[in-house]
Amino acid sequence: MSAVQTFSTVRTEINGTSVQNLAHSFGTPTYVYDAAKIAERIADLHAFDVVRYAQKANSNLAVLDWVRRQGAVVDAVSAFEIQRAFAAGYVDGKEPAEIVYTADIFDTPTLDLLVKHDIHVNCGSPTMIDQYGERAPGRNITLRINPGFGHGHSQKTNTGGEQSKHGIWHDQVDDCLVRADRNGLAVTGLHMHIGSGTDLDHLAQVCSALETTARGIGRSITTISAGGGLPTLYRGDEQPVDLARYYELWDATRKRLEGEFGHKISLEIEPGRYLAAECGYLITEIRAIKQMGKNLFYLVDAGFNNLARPILYGAYHPMSICAHEANPDPKLQDVVVGGPLCESGDIFTQEEGGFVASRSLPVAAVGDFLVIECAGAYGFVMSSNYNSKPMAAEVLLRDGKPHLVRARQTFQDVIRGESIPE
Ligand SMILES: *Cc1c(COP(=O)(O)O)cnc(C)c1O
């Protein structure tokens, strides 16, 4: 993967395509995804036997299709994510599974769909094993284990430990095997999604916990999954993950289990953000500039209805300006960047806890474009119609050509399904 990167605050093009042309052709706000970046990130992970894309990060059909063409398979966390995978050309009943359903519950329609198609299930609660076993005895399942400790920069993203709702508590695995046996389900996979990021000491702990659990289950295990959580560099000064070391730790775990069991173990990784974040650019237009006390605001036409990560997590996104009059070396000034919503939290430059921060960006004029970068993961997919704002358009840049892969919503789209009683 790319070494420490720096983000420029001036941007005129996205992989050779002019930002102004994109804005004029598709309007604003528009998400643009650079397919080449997704392909690069998938290629980074070639050492793993299976790259399983956690599509919840960005499930546009064109993105899924592109991921499929790069040889990666998918994880789905809902019935409609399964249907998206089908629509993008993935099929059920393959080995390794092209679609895995991962969750802590089944809702009824999802369970029906999983039974009807042969889709591998990654169970995150003991109850799921009973419910699935009754309906689809004899199938193979994976257990998602909560090893009793977690990691994650925020309570909202921590995926292990007592505070997390995810996975099967590590000391209940024996009970789960009894539940599986009752209905002839075979536990063939083990999964831990903790999100160690760049912390390799922590990762070693995760590997060791998974190994202990696998030994307890025994020879039925044929697949282990490292889960997701590979970090994306949202700031220029962050350390990239040492992928070679990351792989080595998992590979050594896999090899010890192969030695113990006497058969091959497939090693999966399940990135969301890592594949989808960097490719995404949210192009907005600056619609007003105003001074409020000591703060200068750039107000753009996208809000947290389009990109919720800043208001949800205080997430940082690089930003750049595409001015109408190109100026490669503009004067910088500290600004606060906000959106159009009737809500004071509609600020893109905020820190965790909602504290308004400022950003050093080029001096700009109303009508210039402001690009919010590294927005491909958990961007569009978390958007809403709050304030009756339409969801943005999505564009996939492939081989130098922009393709509209989701039209901006119309008023009819926004009120679809609503009615007034007689
Ligand atoms: C969200 C999720 C991922 C991906 O997480 P990232 O941090 O985006 O890599 C992987 N696996 C499961 C089960 C998930 O829920």
Short mmCIF file of C-alpha atoms and ligand atoms in Angstrom, two decimals:
data_model
loop_
_atom_site.label_atom_id
_atom_site.label_comp_id
_atom_site.label_asym_id
_atom_site.label_seq_id
_atom_site.Cartn_x
_atom_site.Cartn_y
_atom_site.Cartn_z
CA MET A 1 0.00 0.00 0.00
CA SER A 2 1.01 3.59 -0.43
CA ALA A 3 3.44 4.95 2.15
CA VAL A 4 2.50 7.91 4.35
CA GLN A 5 0.60 10.18 2.04
CA THR A 6 -0.03 13.87 2.14
CA PHE A 7 -3.22 15.40 0.93
CA SER A 8 -3.15 18.54 -1.15
CA THR A 9 -5.76 21.20 -0.41
CA VAL A 10 -5.99 22.02 -4.12
CA ARG A 11 -7.59 19.56 -6.50
CA THR A 12 -8.43 20.02 -10.15
CA GLU A 13 -8.86 16.41 -11.19
CA ILE A 14 -9.58 12.91 -9.94
CA ASN A 15 -7.31 10.40 -11.64
CA GLY A 16 -7.19 12.50 -14.79
CA THR A 17 -10.85 13.57 -14.91
CA SER A 18 -11.59 17.24 -14.28
CA VAL A 19 -13.53 18.01 -11.10
CA GLN A 20 -15.24 20.91 -12.86
CA ASN A 21 -16.39 18.65 -15.67
CA LEU A 22 -17.66 16.08 -13.19
CA ALA A 23 -19.57 18.76 -11.30
CA HIS A 24 -21.03 20.20 -14.49
CA SER A 25 -22.04 16.80 -15.89
CA PHE A 26 -23.52 15.30 -12.74
CA GLY A 27 -24.34 18.26 -10.49
CA THR A 28 -23.45 18.54 -6.81
CA PRO A 29 -23.27 16.99 -4.32
CA THR A 30 -21.95 13.92 -6.13
CA TYR A 31 -19.89 10.98 -4.93
CA VAL A 32 -17.13 9.98 -7.35
CA TYR A 33 -15.37 6.63 -6.92
CA ASP A 34 -12.05 5.93 -8.59
CA ALA A 35 -12.18 2.25 -9.57
CA ALA A 36 -8.40 2.06 -9.97
CA LYS A 37 -7.93 2.81 -6.24
CA ILE A 38 -10.24 -0.06 -5.28
CA ALA A 39 -8.30 -2.41 -7.53
CA GLU A 40 -5.00 -1.27 -5.98
CA ARG A 41 -6.25 -1.88 -2.44
CA ILE A 42 -7.53 -5.36 -3.35
CA ALA A 43 -4.18 -6.15 -4.99
CA ASP A 44 -2.41 -5.16 -1.73
CA LEU A 45 -4.09 -8.13 -0.07
CA HIS A 46 -3.15 -10.79 -2.66
CA ALA A 47 -1.31 -12.88 -0.04
CA PHE A 48 -4.60 -13.84 1.63
CA ASP A 49 -6.46 -16.81 0.15
CA VAL A 50 -9.73 -14.89 0.11
CA VAL A 51 -10.44 -11.16 0.17
CA ARG A 52 -14.01 -10.79 1.36
CA TYR A 53 -15.29 -7.24 0.89
CA ALA A 54 -17.55 -6.02 3.72
CA GLN A 55 -20.03 -4.40 1.34
CA LYS A 56 -21.74 -2.38 4.05
CA ALA A 57 -18.92 0.15 3.51
CA ASN A 58 -20.14 0.90 -0.02
CA SER A 59 -22.67 -1.37 -1.65
CA ASN A 60 -23.38 0.42 -4.92
CA LEU A 61 -23.95 -2.32 -7.52
CA ALA A 62 -21.24 -0.95 -9.80
CA VAL A 63 -18.75 -1.02 -6.92
CA LEU A 64 -19.71 -4.60 -6.07
CA ASP A 65 -19.40 -5.61 -9.72
CA TRP A 66 -15.95 -4.01 -9.89
CA VAL A 67 -14.85 -5.72 -6.67
CA ARG A 68 -16.06 -9.04 -8.14
CA ARG A 69 -14.03 -8.45 -11.31
CA GLN A 70 -10.96 -7.98 -9.11
CA GLY A 71 -11.44 -11.47 -7.70
CA ALA A 72 -12.81 -10.52 -4.29
CA VAL A 73 -15.95 -12.03 -2.71
CA VAL A 74 -18.41 -10.37 -0.33
CA ASP A 75 -19.79 -10.25 3.15
CA ALA A 76 -23.44 -9.28 3.58
CA VAL A 77 -25.13 -8.17 6.79
CA SER A 78 -28.76 -8.01 5.62
CA ALA A 79 -31.19 -9.63 3.20
CA PHE A 80 -30.93 -6.77 0.77
CA GLU A 81 -27.14 -6.88 0.88
CA ILE A 82 -27.45 -10.51 -0.18
CA GLN A 83 -29.75 -9.45 -3.01
CA ARG A 84 -27.27 -6.74 -4.01
CA ALA A 85 -24.55 -9.38 -4.19
CA PHE A 86 -26.75 -11.49 -6.50
CA ALA A 87 -27.54 -8.43 -8.62
CA ALA A 88 -23.82 -7.74 -8.98
CA GLY A 89 -23.15 -11.26 -10.27
CA TYR A 90 -22.19 -13.21 -7.16
CA VAL A 91 -23.75 -16.67 -6.78
CA ASP A 92 -24.58 -18.97 -3.89
CA GLY A 93 -23.42 -22.52 -3.24
CA LYS A 94 -19.73 -21.99 -4.15
CA GLU A 95 -16.61 -23.01 -2.24
CA PRO A 96 -15.20 -20.71 -0.93
CA ALA A 97 -18.54 -19.04 -0.40
CA GLU A 98 -18.96 -15.99 -2.63
CA ILE A 99 -21.49 -14.52 -0.21
CA VAL A 100 -21.31 -14.88 3.57
CA TYR A 101 -24.04 -13.52 5.83
CA THR A 102 -22.64 -12.11 9.07
CA ALA A 103 -24.90 -10.88 11.86
CA ASP A 104 -25.93 -11.31 15.48
CA ILE A 105 -29.58 -11.99 14.62
CA PHE A 106 -31.79 -13.27 11.80
CA ASP A 107 -34.89 -11.37 10.96
CA THR A 108 -37.57 -13.55 9.38
CA PRO A 109 -37.17 -12.51 5.73
CA THR A 110 -33.40 -12.87 5.96
CA LEU A 111 -33.63 -16.36 7.43
CA ASP A 112 -36.06 -17.35 4.65
CA LEU A 113 -33.66 -16.06 2.01
CA LEU A 114 -30.66 -17.84 3.54
CA VAL A 115 -32.55 -21.12 3.67
CA LYS A 116 -33.81 -20.78 0.09
CA HIS A 117 -30.34 -20.09 -1.25
CA ASP A 118 -27.24 -21.86 -0.06
CA ILE A 119 -25.53 -18.95 1.64
CA HIS A 120 -22.89 -19.51 4.27
CA VAL A 121 -23.83 -18.03 7.65
CA ASN A 122 -21.42 -16.52 10.17
CA CYS A 123 -23.31 -16.79 13.47
CA GLY A 124 -22.81 -14.02 16.04
CA SER A 125 -25.10 -15.45 18.73
CA PRO A 126 -25.92 -18.95 20.06
CA THR A 127 -29.61 -18.41 19.26
CA MET A 128 -28.80 -18.12 15.57
CA ILE A 129 -27.34 -21.63 15.58
CA ASP A 130 -30.65 -23.10 16.81
CA GLN A 131 -32.75 -21.01 14.44
CA TYR A 132 -30.63 -21.87 11.42
CA GLY A 133 -30.21 -25.53 12.38
CA GLU A 134 -33.97 -26.03 12.58
CA ARG A 135 -34.49 -24.63 9.11
CA ALA A 136 -31.35 -25.80 7.30
CA PRO A 137 -29.92 -28.86 9.06
CA GLY A 138 -26.69 -30.29 7.70
CA ARG A 139 -25.15 -27.05 6.47
CA ASN A 140 -21.76 -25.58 7.34
CA ILE A 141 -21.51 -22.50 9.53
CA THR A 142 -18.91 -20.10 10.86
CA LEU A 143 -18.85 -18.83 14.43
CA ARG A 144 -18.01 -15.22 15.10
CA ILE A 145 -16.20 -15.14 18.43
CA ASN A 146 -15.94 -12.26 20.85
CA PRO A 147 -12.64 -13.06 22.59
CA GLY A 148 -13.53 -10.94 25.62
CA PHE A 149 -11.45 -7.93 24.66
CA GLY A 150 -11.80 -5.27 22.03
CA HIS A 151 -10.14 -2.47 20.21
CA GLY A 152 -11.43 0.58 18.45
CA HIS A 153 -11.06 4.28 18.79
CA SER A 154 -14.65 4.91 19.81
CA GLN A 155 -17.38 3.16 21.81
CA LYS A 156 -19.38 3.21 18.59
CA THR A 157 -16.81 1.24 16.61
CA ASN A 158 -15.47 -1.13 19.26
CA THR A 159 -16.25 -4.70 18.18
CA GLY A 160 -15.04 -6.83 21.09
CA GLY A 161 -15.27 -7.07 24.87
CA GLU A 162 -18.22 -6.97 27.26
CA GLN A 163 -19.56 -3.68 25.92
CA SER A 164 -19.85 -5.02 22.40
CA LYS A 165 -23.01 -6.72 21.15
CA HIS A 166 -21.03 -8.63 18.52
CA GLY A 167 -20.16 -12.28 18.41
CA ILE A 168 -20.36 -15.33 20.64
CA TRP A 169 -18.76 -14.92 24.04
CA HIS A 170 -15.53 -16.92 24.02
CA ASP A 171 -16.41 -19.27 26.87
CA GLN A 172 -19.72 -20.34 25.29
CA VAL A 173 -18.19 -22.10 22.31
CA ASP A 174 -18.73 -25.59 23.77
CA ASP A 175 -22.41 -24.86 24.23
CA CYS A 176 -22.53 -23.68 20.62
CA LEU A 177 -21.00 -26.93 19.40
CA VAL A 178 -23.74 -28.84 21.22
CA ARG A 179 -26.35 -26.62 19.58
CA ALA A 180 -24.74 -27.19 16.15
CA ASP A 181 -24.56 -30.98 16.65
CA ARG A 182 -28.22 -31.12 17.56
CA ASN A 183 -29.11 -30.13 13.99
CA GLY A 184 -26.12 -31.57 12.17
CA LEU A 185 -24.55 -28.20 11.45
CA ALA A 186 -20.79 -28.41 10.95
CA VAL A 187 -18.68 -25.58 12.33
CA THR A 188 -16.17 -25.08 9.52
CA GLY A 189 -15.20 -21.46 10.03
CA LEU A 190 -14.01 -19.18 12.78
CA HIS A 191 -14.16 -15.41 12.59
CA MET A 192 -12.99 -12.55 14.79
CA HIS A 193 -13.62 -8.98 13.73
CA ILE A 194 -11.89 -6.85 16.34
CA GLY A 195 -10.24 -4.14 14.29
CA SER A 196 -6.67 -4.11 15.55
CA GLY A 197 -5.65 -1.60 12.92
CA THR A 198 -1.96 -0.86 13.11
CA ASP A 199 -1.53 -2.31 16.60
CA LEU A 200 0.32 -5.54 15.89
CA ASP A 201 0.77 -6.46 19.56
CA HIS A 202 -2.97 -6.40 19.88
CA LEU A 203 -3.30 -8.40 16.69
CA ALA A 204 -1.01 -11.08 18.12
CA GLN A 205 -3.46 -11.37 21.04
CA VAL A 206 -6.37 -11.76 18.63
CA CYS A 207 -4.54 -14.45 16.64
CA SER A 208 -3.72 -16.31 19.81
CA ALA A 209 -7.35 -16.15 21.01
CA LEU A 210 -8.56 -17.44 17.66
CA GLU A 211 -6.02 -20.26 17.70
CA THR A 212 -7.08 -21.38 21.17
CA THR A 213 -10.74 -21.39 20.12
CA ALA A 214 -9.96 -23.29 16.91
CA ARG A 215 -8.06 -25.97 18.83
CA GLY A 216 -11.04 -26.33 21.12
CA ILE A 217 -13.39 -26.88 18.19
CA GLY A 218 -11.03 -29.20 16.34
CA ARG A 219 -10.64 -30.59 12.84
CA SER A 220 -13.94 -29.42 11.39
CA ILE A 221 -12.37 -25.95 10.98
CA THR A 222 -11.28 -25.26 7.39
CA THR A 223 -11.46 -21.46 7.25
CA ILE A 224 -10.32 -18.69 9.55
CA SER A 225 -11.14 -15.04 9.02
CA ALA A 226 -9.17 -12.05 10.23
CA GLY A 227 -12.26 -9.85 9.98
CA GLY A 228 -12.05 -6.23 8.93
CA GLY A 229 -10.62 -3.14 10.54
CA LEU A 230 -7.60 -2.49 8.32
CA PRO A 231 -7.09 1.24 8.70
CA THR A 232 -7.30 3.93 6.05
CA LEU A 233 -5.04 6.95 6.26
CA TYR A 234 -7.40 9.87 6.62
CA ARG A 235 -4.65 12.29 7.62
CA GLY A 236 -1.29 12.77 6.02
CA ASP A 237 0.60 12.03 9.24
CA GLU A 238 -0.79 8.61 10.19
CA GLN A 239 1.24 5.42 10.08
CA PRO A 240 0.11 2.89 7.49
CA VAL A 241 -0.46 -0.66 8.67
CA ASP A 242 2.48 -3.00 8.09
CA LEU A 243 0.57 -5.42 5.86
CA ALA A 244 3.44 -7.87 5.56
CA ARG A 245 3.66 -8.24 9.35
CA TYR A 246 -0.13 -8.35 9.59
CA TYR A 247 -0.21 -11.21 7.12
CA GLU A 248 2.70 -13.03 8.79
CA LEU A 249 0.92 -13.12 12.15
CA TRP A 250 -2.22 -14.60 10.62
CA ASP A 251 -0.31 -16.93 8.33
CA ALA A 252 1.70 -18.33 11.26
CA THR A 253 -1.57 -18.94 13.14
CA ARG A 254 -3.02 -20.69 10.11
CA LYS A 255 0.08 -22.84 9.65
CA ARG A 256 0.06 -23.99 13.29
CA LEU A 257 -3.59 -25.00 12.91
CA GLU A 258 -2.81 -26.81 9.63
CA GLY A 259 -0.11 -28.73 11.50
CA GLU A 260 -2.51 -29.57 14.31
CA PHE A 261 -5.42 -30.62 12.06
CA GLY A 262 -3.50 -32.14 9.16
CA HIS A 263 -5.43 -30.30 6.46
CA LYS A 264 -5.38 -26.97 4.64
CA ILE A 265 -6.91 -23.93 6.30
CA SER A 266 -8.08 -21.07 4.15
CA LEU A 267 -7.17 -17.60 5.45
CA GLU A 268 -9.67 -14.83 4.77
CA ILE A 269 -9.55 -11.11 5.35
CA GLU A 270 -12.69 -8.98 5.39
CA PRO A 271 -11.96 -5.32 4.75
CA GLY A 272 -14.58 -2.63 4.24
CA ARG A 273 -12.99 0.74 4.75
CA TYR A 274 -9.59 -0.34 3.45
CA LEU A 275 -11.01 -1.14 0.01
CA ALA A 276 -13.58 1.61 -0.30
CA ALA A 277 -12.52 4.71 1.65
CA GLU A 278 -9.70 6.10 -0.42
CA CYS A 279 -11.46 5.80 -3.78
CA GLY A 280 -14.29 8.16 -2.80
CA TYR A 281 -14.62 11.92 -3.34
CA LEU A 282 -17.70 13.89 -2.39
CA ILE A 283 -17.84 16.89 -4.72
CA THR A 284 -19.77 19.79 -3.23
CA GLU A 285 -20.26 23.40 -4.24
CA ILE A 286 -19.59 26.30 -1.89
CA ARG A 287 -22.92 28.17 -1.77
CA ALA A 288 -22.18 30.79 0.88
CA ILE A 289 -19.20 32.18 2.75
CA LYS A 290 -19.79 34.08 5.95
CA GLN A 291 -17.90 35.43 8.93
CA MET A 292 -19.40 34.63 12.34
CA GLY A 293 -17.36 36.27 15.08
CA LYS A 294 -13.89 34.86 14.69
CA ASN A 295 -14.95 31.93 12.49
CA LEU A 296 -15.13 32.02 8.71
CA PHE A 297 -17.62 29.49 7.34
CA TYR A 298 -17.65 27.81 3.95
CA LEU A 299 -21.20 26.49 3.57
CA VAL A 300 -21.51 23.75 0.98
CA ASP A 301 -24.48 21.95 -0.60
CA ALA A 302 -23.76 18.58 1.07
CA GLY A 303 -24.65 17.88 4.68
CA PHE A 304 -24.57 15.05 7.17
CA ASN A 305 -27.46 13.56 5.24
CA ASN A 306 -24.79 12.81 2.60
CA LEU A 307 -21.77 12.07 4.82
CA ALA A 308 -22.44 11.28 8.47
CA ARG A 309 -19.00 10.21 9.68
CA PRO A 310 -18.02 13.61 11.07
CA ILE A 311 -21.22 14.04 13.12
CA LEU A 312 -21.29 10.37 14.16
CA TYR A 313 -17.66 9.85 15.10
CA GLY A 314 -15.94 13.21 14.79
CA ALA A 315 -14.24 11.61 11.80
CA TYR A 316 -11.63 13.59 9.92
CA HIS A 317 -11.75 13.80 6.12
CA PRO A 318 -9.17 15.53 3.96
CA MET A 319 -10.69 18.40 1.97
CA SER A 320 -9.62 20.31 -1.08
CA ILE A 321 -10.80 23.22 -3.16
CA CYS A 322 -11.31 23.24 -6.90
CA ALA A 323 -11.52 26.91 -7.82
CA HIS A 324 -13.06 28.21 -11.03
CA GLU A 325 -9.83 30.06 -11.72
CA ALA A 326 -7.14 27.42 -11.22
CA ASN A 327 -4.48 28.61 -8.80
CA PRO A 328 -1.89 25.97 -7.87
CA ASP A 329 -0.50 27.98 -4.95
CA PRO A 330 -3.39 29.79 -3.26
CA LYS A 331 -3.34 31.62 0.06
CA LEU A 332 -4.67 29.45 2.88
CA GLN A 333 -7.05 30.48 5.67
CA ASP A 334 -8.68 28.73 8.62
CA VAL A 335 -12.30 27.92 7.90
CA VAL A 336 -15.17 25.93 9.32
CA VAL A 337 -16.96 23.78 6.72
CA GLY A 338 -20.68 23.25 7.17
CA GLY A 339 -23.66 22.01 5.21
CA PRO A 340 -27.21 23.15 4.45
CA LEU A 341 -29.19 21.29 7.11
CA CYS A 342 -31.32 22.92 9.79
CA GLU A 343 -29.19 21.44 12.55
CA SER A 344 -26.19 22.98 14.23
CA GLY A 345 -24.30 19.67 14.12
CA ASP A 346 -24.12 19.88 10.33
CA ILE A 347 -20.40 20.63 10.35
CA PHE A 348 -17.80 18.59 8.47
CA THR A 349 -14.86 19.99 10.44
CA GLN A 350 -15.87 18.72 13.87
CA GLU A 351 -14.03 16.61 16.38
CA GLU A 352 -15.33 13.79 18.54
CA GLY A 353 -17.82 15.19 21.03
CA GLY A 354 -19.12 17.67 18.46
CA PHE A 355 -16.50 20.35 19.02
CA VAL A 356 -16.28 22.64 16.02
CA ALA A 357 -12.78 22.77 14.58
CA SER A 358 -11.33 24.71 11.70
CA ARG A 359 -9.34 23.65 8.69
CA SER A 360 -6.66 25.42 6.71
CA LEU A 361 -8.05 25.60 3.16
CA PRO A 362 -7.42 27.81 0.13
CA VAL A 363 -9.18 31.15 -0.07
CA ALA A 364 -12.27 30.36 -2.13
CA ALA A 365 -15.28 32.04 -3.69
CA VAL A 366 -18.95 31.12 -3.78
CA GLY A 367 -19.36 28.75 -6.73
CA ASP A 368 -16.00 27.02 -6.22
CA PHE A 369 -16.07 23.31 -5.51
CA LEU A 370 -15.04 21.77 -2.22
CA VAL A 371 -14.08 18.11 -2.38
CA ILE A 372 -14.38 15.93 0.71
CA GLU A 373 -11.90 13.12 0.22
CA CYS A 374 -11.48 9.53 1.44
CA ALA A 375 -15.27 9.41 1.59
CA GLY A 376 -15.91 6.15 -0.28
CA ALA A 377 -16.51 4.04 2.84
CA TYR A 378 -19.49 4.59 5.17
CA GLY A 379 -20.32 7.67 3.11
CA PHE A 380 -23.22 7.29 0.70
CA VAL A 381 -24.43 4.12 2.45
CA MET A 382 -25.16 6.07 5.63
CA SER A 383 -26.99 8.84 3.84
CA SER A 384 -30.57 9.81 4.65
CA ASN A 385 -33.37 12.03 3.41
CA TYR A 386 -33.25 14.26 6.48
CA ASN A 387 -34.63 17.72 5.67
CA SER A 388 -36.15 16.01 2.60
CA LYS A 389 -32.80 16.27 0.90
CA PRO A 390 -32.34 13.90 -2.03
CA MET A 391 -29.52 11.39 -1.85
CA ALA A 392 -26.52 12.41 -3.95
CA ALA A 393 -25.60 11.00 -7.34
CA GLU A 394 -22.86 8.37 -7.48
CA VAL A 395 -20.33 8.16 -10.30
CA LEU A 396 -17.77 5.43 -10.96
CA LEU A 397 -14.61 6.46 -12.77
CA ARG A 398 -13.40 3.50 -14.76
CA ASP A 399 -10.65 3.54 -17.41
CA GLY A 400 -10.73 7.33 -17.53
CA LYS A 401 -14.50 7.47 -18.09
CA PRO A 402 -17.11 8.64 -15.58
CA HIS A 403 -20.24 6.48 -15.36
CA LEU A 404 -23.36 7.57 -13.51
CA VAL A 405 -24.03 4.52 -11.31
CA ARG A 406 -26.81 5.97 -9.22
CA ALA A 407 -28.97 8.90 -10.22
CA ARG A 408 -29.55 11.71 -7.78
CA GLN A 409 -32.94 11.20 -6.12
CA THR A 410 -35.92 13.14 -7.41
CA PHE A 411 -38.80 14.50 -5.35
CA GLN A 412 -40.81 11.42 -6.42
CA ASP A 413 -38.05 9.15 -5.08
CA VAL A 414 -38.04 10.98 -1.76
CA ILE A 415 -41.82 10.68 -1.16
CA ARG A 416 -42.10 7.18 -2.62
CA GLY A 417 -44.46 5.02 -0.52
CA GLU A 418 -46.02 7.93 1.35
CA SER A 419 -49.76 8.57 1.14
CA ILE A 420 -52.40 10.83 2.62
CA PRO A 421 -55.51 9.01 4.02
CA GLU A 422 -58.83 9.83 2.30
C1 LIG B 1 -18.02 -3.71 9.25
C2 LIG B 1 -17.47 -5.06 9.14
C3 LIG B 1 -16.25 -5.29 8.48
C4 LIG B 1 -15.45 -4.18 7.87
O1 LIG B 1 -14.94 -3.30 8.79
P1 LIG B 1 -13.92 -2.17 8.29
O2 LIG B 1 -13.51 -1.51 9.54
O3 LIG B 1 -14.67 -1.29 7.37
O4 LIG B 1 -12.80 -2.87 7.61
C5 LIG B 1 -15.81 -6.58 8.38
N1 LIG B 1 -16.52 -7.60 8.90
C6 LIG B 1 -17.69 -7.42 9.52
C7 LIG B 1 -18.42 -8.58 10.05
C8 LIG B 1 -18.19 -6.15 9.68
O5 LIG B 1 -19.35 -5.98 10.32
#
